[in-house]
Short mmCIF file of C-alpha atoms and ligand atoms in Angstrom, two decimals:
data_model
loop_
_atom_site.label_atom_id
_atom_site.label_comp_id
_atom_site.label_asym_id
_atom_site.label_seq_id
_atom_site.Cartn_x
_atom_site.Cartn_y
_atom_site.Cartn_z
CA MET A 19 -20.58 2.40 22.55
CA THR A 20 -20.17 3.20 18.65
CA ALA A 21 -18.21 0.60 16.94
CA ARG A 22 -14.99 1.38 14.77
CA ILE A 23 -15.65 1.23 11.28
CA LEU A 24 -13.19 -1.21 9.45
CA SER A 25 -12.50 0.56 6.14
CA GLY A 26 -11.72 -2.10 3.36
CA LYS A 27 -10.93 0.74 0.89
CA GLU A 28 -7.92 1.51 3.13
CA ILE A 29 -6.62 -1.89 3.16
CA ALA A 30 -7.52 -2.69 -0.49
CA ASP A 31 -5.51 0.60 -1.48
CA ALA A 32 -2.48 -0.45 0.55
CA ILE A 33 -2.50 -4.07 -0.93
CA LYS A 34 -2.58 -2.68 -4.82
CA ARG A 35 0.05 -0.13 -3.91
CA GLU A 36 2.22 -3.18 -2.95
CA VAL A 37 1.13 -5.26 -6.06
CA ALA A 38 1.83 -2.57 -8.41
CA ASP A 39 5.48 -1.97 -6.76
CA ASP A 40 5.88 -5.70 -7.12
CA VAL A 41 4.84 -5.63 -10.89
CA LYS A 42 7.48 -2.84 -11.69
CA ARG A 43 10.12 -4.77 -9.69
CA ILE A 44 9.39 -7.93 -11.51
CA GLU A 45 9.52 -6.06 -14.90
CA THR A 46 12.76 -4.65 -14.28
CA GLU A 47 14.42 -7.57 -12.83
CA HIS A 48 12.88 -10.36 -14.72
CA GLY A 49 11.66 -8.90 -17.82
CA TYR A 50 7.84 -9.63 -17.66
CA ARG A 51 4.77 -8.39 -16.47
CA PRO A 52 2.34 -10.96 -14.82
CA CYS A 53 -0.64 -11.68 -17.03
CA LEU A 54 -4.19 -12.31 -15.94
CA ALA A 55 -6.96 -13.75 -18.21
CA VAL A 56 -10.43 -13.31 -17.15
CA VAL A 57 -13.45 -15.25 -18.83
CA ARG A 58 -16.80 -14.00 -18.69
CA VAL A 59 -19.73 -16.39 -20.24
CA GLY A 60 -23.20 -14.82 -20.94
CA GLU A 61 -24.94 -11.46 -19.83
CA ASP A 62 -25.18 -11.78 -15.96
CA ALA A 63 -25.33 -8.04 -14.98
CA ALA A 64 -23.42 -8.27 -11.53
CA SER A 65 -20.60 -10.61 -13.24
CA ALA A 66 -20.37 -7.89 -16.00
CA VAL A 67 -19.76 -5.34 -13.30
CA TYR A 68 -17.46 -7.49 -11.26
CA VAL A 69 -15.23 -8.64 -14.40
CA GLY A 70 -15.03 -5.04 -15.35
CA ASN A 71 -13.30 -4.12 -12.02
CA LYS A 72 -10.94 -6.93 -12.17
CA VAL A 73 -9.86 -5.94 -15.53
CA LYS A 74 -9.50 -2.13 -14.95
CA THR A 75 -7.63 -2.88 -11.76
CA SER A 76 -5.19 -5.21 -13.28
CA GLU A 77 -4.64 -2.56 -16.00
CA GLU A 78 -4.16 0.06 -13.52
CA LEU A 79 -1.64 -2.01 -11.57
CA GLY A 80 0.50 -2.70 -14.42
CA LEU A 81 -0.23 -6.34 -15.18
CA ILE A 82 -1.24 -7.54 -18.47
CA SER A 83 -5.02 -8.57 -18.69
CA GLU A 84 -6.88 -10.59 -21.30
CA HIS A 85 -10.68 -10.56 -21.00
CA HIS A 86 -12.57 -13.25 -23.01
CA HIS A 87 -16.02 -12.55 -23.32
CA LEU A 88 -18.23 -15.75 -24.57
CA PRO A 89 -21.90 -15.50 -25.58
CA ALA A 90 -24.41 -17.01 -23.25
CA GLU A 91 -24.97 -20.06 -25.38
CA THR A 92 -21.18 -21.40 -25.35
CA SER A 93 -21.17 -24.74 -24.95
CA HIS A 94 -19.07 -26.88 -22.21
CA ALA A 95 -16.65 -28.14 -24.86
CA GLU A 96 -16.06 -24.99 -26.00
CA LEU A 97 -15.18 -23.25 -22.51
CA LEU A 98 -13.21 -26.44 -21.74
CA ARG A 99 -11.11 -25.84 -24.69
CA LEU A 100 -10.56 -22.29 -23.80
CA VAL A 101 -9.44 -23.08 -20.43
CA GLU A 102 -6.98 -25.53 -21.45
CA ASP A 103 -5.75 -23.11 -24.18
CA LEU A 104 -5.01 -20.67 -21.34
CA ASN A 105 -3.32 -23.32 -19.24
CA ASN A 106 -0.91 -24.00 -21.94
CA ARG A 107 0.12 -20.64 -22.73
CA ALA A 108 3.16 -19.91 -20.98
CA GLU A 109 2.81 -16.16 -20.78
CA VAL A 110 -0.75 -16.58 -18.92
CA ASP A 111 0.08 -16.58 -15.09
CA GLY A 112 -3.70 -16.44 -13.86
CA ILE A 113 -6.89 -17.80 -15.03
CA LEU A 114 -10.15 -16.68 -13.60
CA VAL A 115 -13.60 -17.97 -14.83
CA GLN A 116 -16.33 -15.69 -13.38
CA LEU A 117 -19.34 -17.42 -11.79
CA PRO A 118 -22.12 -18.32 -12.08
CA LEU A 119 -21.84 -19.96 -15.39
CA PRO A 120 -24.80 -20.93 -17.79
CA ARG A 121 -26.77 -24.05 -17.10
CA GLN A 122 -25.58 -26.11 -19.97
CA ILE A 123 -21.85 -25.70 -18.44
CA ASN A 124 -20.65 -28.21 -15.94
CA GLU A 125 -19.20 -25.46 -13.35
CA LYS A 126 -17.37 -28.31 -11.17
CA GLU A 127 -15.41 -29.61 -14.29
CA ILE A 128 -14.23 -26.27 -15.63
CA LEU A 129 -12.77 -25.45 -12.07
CA GLU A 130 -11.13 -28.72 -11.85
CA THR A 131 -9.58 -28.08 -15.19
CA ILE A 132 -7.83 -24.60 -14.32
CA ASP A 133 -4.29 -25.19 -13.84
CA ALA A 134 -3.98 -25.28 -10.04
CA GLU A 135 -0.83 -23.08 -10.55
CA LYS A 136 -2.77 -20.79 -12.19
CA ASP A 137 -5.74 -21.03 -10.32
CA VAL A 138 -5.98 -17.41 -8.79
CA ASP A 139 -9.57 -17.91 -7.37
CA GLY A 140 -8.39 -21.03 -5.35
CA PHE A 141 -11.47 -23.01 -6.37
CA ASN A 142 -9.64 -25.96 -8.01
CA PRO A 143 -10.04 -29.22 -5.56
CA LEU A 144 -6.37 -29.19 -5.52
CA ASN A 145 -5.90 -25.82 -3.83
CA VAL A 146 -9.05 -26.31 -1.84
CA GLY A 147 -7.46 -29.74 -0.43
CA ARG A 148 -4.16 -27.99 0.24
CA LEU A 149 -5.70 -25.22 2.20
CA ALA A 150 -7.83 -27.95 4.23
CA GLN A 151 -4.28 -29.40 5.33
CA GLY A 152 -2.83 -25.97 6.46
CA GLN A 153 -0.57 -25.86 3.48
CA ASN A 154 0.23 -22.59 1.76
CA ALA A 155 -2.00 -22.44 -1.34
CA LEU A 156 -3.96 -19.82 -3.52
CA ALA A 157 -6.76 -19.05 -1.52
CA PRO A 158 -10.05 -17.63 -2.50
CA CYS A 159 -9.80 -13.86 -2.75
CA THR A 160 -12.48 -12.65 -0.51
CA PRO A 161 -11.51 -14.69 2.71
CA ALA A 162 -7.87 -14.22 1.83
CA GLY A 163 -8.72 -10.57 1.84
CA ILE A 164 -10.69 -10.66 5.27
CA ILE A 165 -7.60 -12.09 6.84
CA GLU A 166 -5.31 -9.61 5.30
CA MET A 167 -7.66 -7.06 6.72
CA LEU A 168 -7.83 -8.53 10.47
CA LYS A 169 -4.04 -8.55 10.64
CA ARG A 170 -3.59 -5.24 9.33
CA PHE A 171 -6.05 -3.83 11.84
CA GLU A 172 -4.13 -5.72 14.29
CA ILE A 173 -7.34 -7.86 15.15
CA LYS A 174 -6.08 -10.86 17.42
CA MET A 175 -7.15 -14.30 15.79
CA ARG A 176 -5.05 -16.92 17.87
CA GLY A 177 -7.07 -18.56 20.48
CA ARG A 178 -10.24 -16.52 19.85
CA HIS A 179 -13.47 -17.91 18.81
CA ALA A 180 -14.46 -17.13 15.41
CA VAL A 181 -18.01 -17.78 14.12
CA VAL A 182 -18.59 -18.07 10.19
CA VAL A 183 -22.20 -17.95 9.10
CA GLY A 184 -22.37 -19.40 5.73
CA ARG A 185 -20.75 -22.60 4.21
CA SER A 186 -20.37 -21.51 0.53
CA ASN A 187 -17.30 -22.70 -1.34
CA ILE A 188 -16.63 -18.97 -2.58
CA VAL A 189 -16.62 -17.73 1.07
CA GLY A 190 -17.74 -19.79 4.14
CA ARG A 191 -15.45 -22.91 3.86
CA PRO A 192 -12.33 -21.35 2.71
CA MET A 193 -12.82 -18.55 5.46
CA ALA A 194 -13.20 -21.21 8.14
CA GLN A 195 -9.81 -23.00 6.91
CA LEU A 196 -7.86 -19.61 6.93
CA LEU A 197 -9.17 -18.50 10.17
CA LEU A 198 -7.94 -22.24 11.42
CA LYS A 199 -4.43 -21.54 9.90
CA GLU A 200 -4.47 -18.22 11.91
CA ASP A 201 -5.00 -20.61 15.26
CA ALA A 202 -8.60 -19.23 15.95
CA THR A 203 -11.01 -21.64 17.19
CA VAL A 204 -13.72 -21.95 14.71
CA THR A 205 -17.35 -22.61 14.33
CA ILE A 206 -19.26 -22.85 11.04
CA ALA A 207 -23.04 -21.86 11.24
CA HIS A 208 -25.63 -22.18 8.34
CA ARG A 209 -29.14 -22.41 7.52
CA TYR A 210 -29.76 -25.59 9.37
CA SER A 211 -28.13 -24.32 12.51
CA GLU A 212 -30.28 -24.65 15.62
CA LYS A 213 -30.13 -21.68 17.99
CA LEU A 214 -28.01 -19.57 15.71
CA ALA A 215 -27.90 -16.63 18.05
CA GLU A 216 -26.59 -18.65 21.07
CA ILE A 217 -23.77 -19.65 18.85
CA THR A 218 -23.06 -16.30 16.86
CA ARG A 219 -22.93 -14.55 20.52
CA GLN A 220 -19.97 -16.66 21.16
CA ALA A 221 -17.94 -15.04 18.47
CA ASP A 222 -15.16 -12.52 19.15
CA ILE A 223 -15.05 -12.49 15.33
CA LEU A 224 -18.14 -12.92 13.25
CA VAL A 225 -18.05 -13.37 9.71
CA VAL A 226 -21.39 -13.44 7.74
CA ALA A 227 -21.84 -14.49 4.11
CA ILE A 228 -25.25 -15.51 3.96
CA GLY A 229 -26.99 -13.18 1.18
CA ARG A 230 -30.00 -12.00 3.50
CA ALA A 231 -30.24 -8.29 4.28
CA GLY A 232 -29.62 -7.07 7.62
CA PHE A 233 -30.33 -10.69 8.86
CA ILE A 234 -27.58 -10.50 11.72
CA ARG A 235 -29.41 -8.38 14.69
CA ALA A 236 -28.17 -7.25 18.01
CA GLU A 237 -29.52 -10.24 19.27
CA HIS A 238 -26.62 -12.26 17.32
CA LEU A 239 -23.80 -10.21 18.50
CA LYS A 240 -21.45 -10.50 21.56
CA ALA A 241 -20.73 -7.01 22.95
CA GLY A 242 -17.26 -5.74 21.70
CA ALA A 243 -17.23 -8.36 18.92
CA THR A 244 -15.38 -7.78 15.58
CA VAL A 245 -18.18 -8.20 12.82
CA VAL A 246 -17.21 -8.81 9.27
CA ASP A 247 -20.09 -8.40 6.82
CA VAL A 248 -19.46 -10.12 3.40
CA GLY A 249 -23.30 -9.78 2.18
CA ILE A 250 -24.09 -7.40 -0.81
CA ASN A 251 -27.74 -7.34 -1.16
CA ASN A 252 -29.66 -4.84 -3.28
CA VAL A 253 -32.70 -3.30 -1.00
CA ALA A 254 -35.42 -1.61 -2.61
CA ASP A 255 -37.85 -1.29 0.17
CA ALA A 256 -37.90 1.87 2.16
CA GLU A 257 -39.34 0.30 5.03
CA LEU A 258 -36.45 -2.20 5.57
CA ALA A 259 -34.06 0.65 4.94
CA ARG A 260 -35.45 2.44 7.92
CA GLU A 261 -34.63 -0.83 10.03
CA LEU A 262 -31.13 -0.92 9.01
CA PHE A 263 -30.29 2.93 8.94
CA SER A 264 -30.82 5.98 11.03
CA GLY A 265 -30.05 9.80 10.88
CA SER A 266 -28.17 11.27 8.04
CA GLU A 267 -27.31 7.62 6.63
CA LEU A 268 -30.97 6.98 6.46
CA GLU A 269 -31.57 10.15 4.43
CA LYS A 270 -28.62 9.14 2.07
CA ARG A 271 -30.00 5.54 1.44
CA LEU A 272 -33.59 6.77 0.93
CA ASN A 273 -32.23 9.14 -1.77
CA THR A 274 -30.27 6.23 -3.22
CA ILE A 275 -33.43 3.92 -3.37
CA GLU A 276 -35.35 6.96 -5.03
CA LYS A 277 -32.62 7.77 -7.55
CA ARG A 278 -31.24 4.03 -8.40
CA GLY A 279 -34.14 1.96 -7.35
CA PHE A 280 -31.99 0.13 -4.69
CA THR A 281 -29.23 0.65 -2.16
CA LEU A 282 -26.45 -2.03 -1.06
CA VAL A 283 -26.95 -3.47 2.29
CA GLY A 284 -24.70 -6.31 4.16
CA ASP A 285 -26.17 -9.32 5.94
CA VAL A 286 -25.67 -7.44 9.32
CA ASN A 287 -28.09 -4.84 10.52
CA PRO A 288 -25.73 -1.78 10.45
CA ARG A 289 -27.43 0.16 13.10
CA GLU A 290 -27.28 -2.40 15.53
CA ALA A 291 -23.98 -3.61 14.75
CA SER A 292 -22.61 -0.17 15.45
CA GLU A 293 -24.05 0.09 18.98
CA LYS A 294 -22.91 -3.36 20.06
CA ALA A 295 -19.89 -4.54 18.21
CA ALA A 296 -16.29 -3.00 18.73
CA ASP A 297 -15.70 -2.64 15.12
CA TYR A 298 -17.70 -3.64 11.82
CA THR A 299 -17.04 -3.48 8.14
CA PRO A 300 -19.62 -1.24 6.10
CA VAL A 301 -21.49 -2.15 2.99
CA PRO A 302 -20.40 -0.94 0.58
CA GLY A 303 -16.93 0.03 1.49
CA GLY A 304 -15.84 -3.26 3.61
CA VAL A 305 -14.82 -6.39 2.35
CA GLY A 306 -16.20 -6.11 -1.25
CA LEU A 307 -12.95 -3.94 -2.28
CA LEU A 308 -10.77 -6.62 -0.94
CA THR A 309 -11.79 -9.19 -3.45
CA VAL A 310 -10.26 -7.46 -6.19
CA ALA A 311 -7.06 -6.51 -4.58
CA MET A 312 -6.28 -10.11 -3.35
CA LEU A 313 -6.89 -11.19 -6.91
CA MET A 314 -4.01 -8.99 -8.03
CA ARG A 315 -1.85 -10.32 -5.36
CA ASN A 316 -2.72 -13.84 -6.14
CA THR A 317 -1.96 -13.30 -9.71
CA VAL A 318 1.45 -11.64 -8.93
CA ASP A 319 2.16 -14.52 -6.26
CA ALA A 320 1.02 -17.33 -8.91
CA ALA A 321 3.33 -15.83 -11.72
CA VAL A 322 6.58 -15.72 -9.54
CA LYS A 323 5.98 -19.37 -8.05
CA ARG A 324 5.21 -20.78 -11.48
CA ARG A 325 7.72 -18.93 -13.45
CA LEU A 326 10.40 -19.77 -10.81
CA ARG A 327 9.73 -23.53 -10.55
CA LYS A 328 9.71 -23.49 -14.22
CA SER A 329 13.34 -21.97 -14.42
CA LEU A 330 14.57 -24.23 -11.91
CA VAL A 331 13.28 -27.36 -13.80
CA ASN A 332 14.88 -25.85 -17.11
CA ASP A 333 18.27 -25.34 -15.17
CA ALA A 334 18.06 -28.93 -13.86
CA ARG A 335 17.34 -30.07 -17.43
CA ALA A 336 20.17 -28.09 -18.74
CA THR A 337 22.80 -29.70 -16.14
CA VAL A 338 21.81 -33.38 -17.20
N1 LIG B 167 -18.43 -14.99 -8.55
C1 LIG B 167 -18.89 -14.44 -7.28
N2 LIG B 167 -17.54 -14.07 -6.54
C2 LIG B 167 -16.57 -14.64 -7.23
C3 LIG B 167 -15.28 -14.97 -7.23
O1 LIG B 167 -14.80 -14.33 -6.11
N3 LIG B 167 -14.80 -15.40 -8.24
C4 LIG B 167 -15.33 -15.94 -9.50
N4 LIG B 167 -14.67 -16.58 -10.39
N5 LIG B 167 -16.66 -15.83 -9.70
C5 LIG B 167 -17.22 -15.18 -8.62
#
């Protein structure tokens, strides 16, 4: 069997088209464009790429974008003040503080300070709690994008066994909550799980977010499963590339290692997944692209909801 490849690009492009249409309609009918403020602190190389993509995509879709880049030595109090400023500015609809933050900054307190209504990352404990209660909430972009992708490829979730490997706040935990909301039977596995392969082999839907190149092998998979690979790992070792790829893909990967010094690889062995799974998401070209698309969706949704609530409150004030 050769698995169907689930293209994240196709779904991300569709979501972005819908968001761009919504932005145009909002501007025509309500006279504003949703605004996303992105904050980056320091010089983390991966963060620079991610934030660059977020700013560029928001501009392409017609949103207003603000990029705040602060020096690595920014104090906790300074960042806190910026977040409070953004909270207080009525024209800012979404606030995203890129993680990781430098060590002198208390990440937990920063995330708790972001106004829950503007929390387009879904990292504020109020939104995390809402999600845990099965309420509608701004949900973290990568897992929300995965749900959107599964729906659009018509992969059934209700009643099926979904296993999530990894329990991070950014992917694993919210992923499990969102799958539960879709009525899947959900198991979370992590680094201390015993007999991991026995657990993952039960998965009709397997989502892996652990940050270990090619860790999930054929022995971990149920034949015919849907495999969602969230890992993004740099592989510089040609020997490892030979274990993960074959044929023309291997040639391509070896060339990339030669030219760039590394190639991007997920947490799942792609050669073995393509032989055993029914469908799987490739790396790159899989779920990575969905994250930015869902951030745009969250920003527009946050704008509409907050501004509608504000205008209702103002209307109510005017009538008393
Ligand atoms: N760092 C890695 N992924 C993310 C994300 O989705 N949001 C933020 N803010 N930081 C990240």
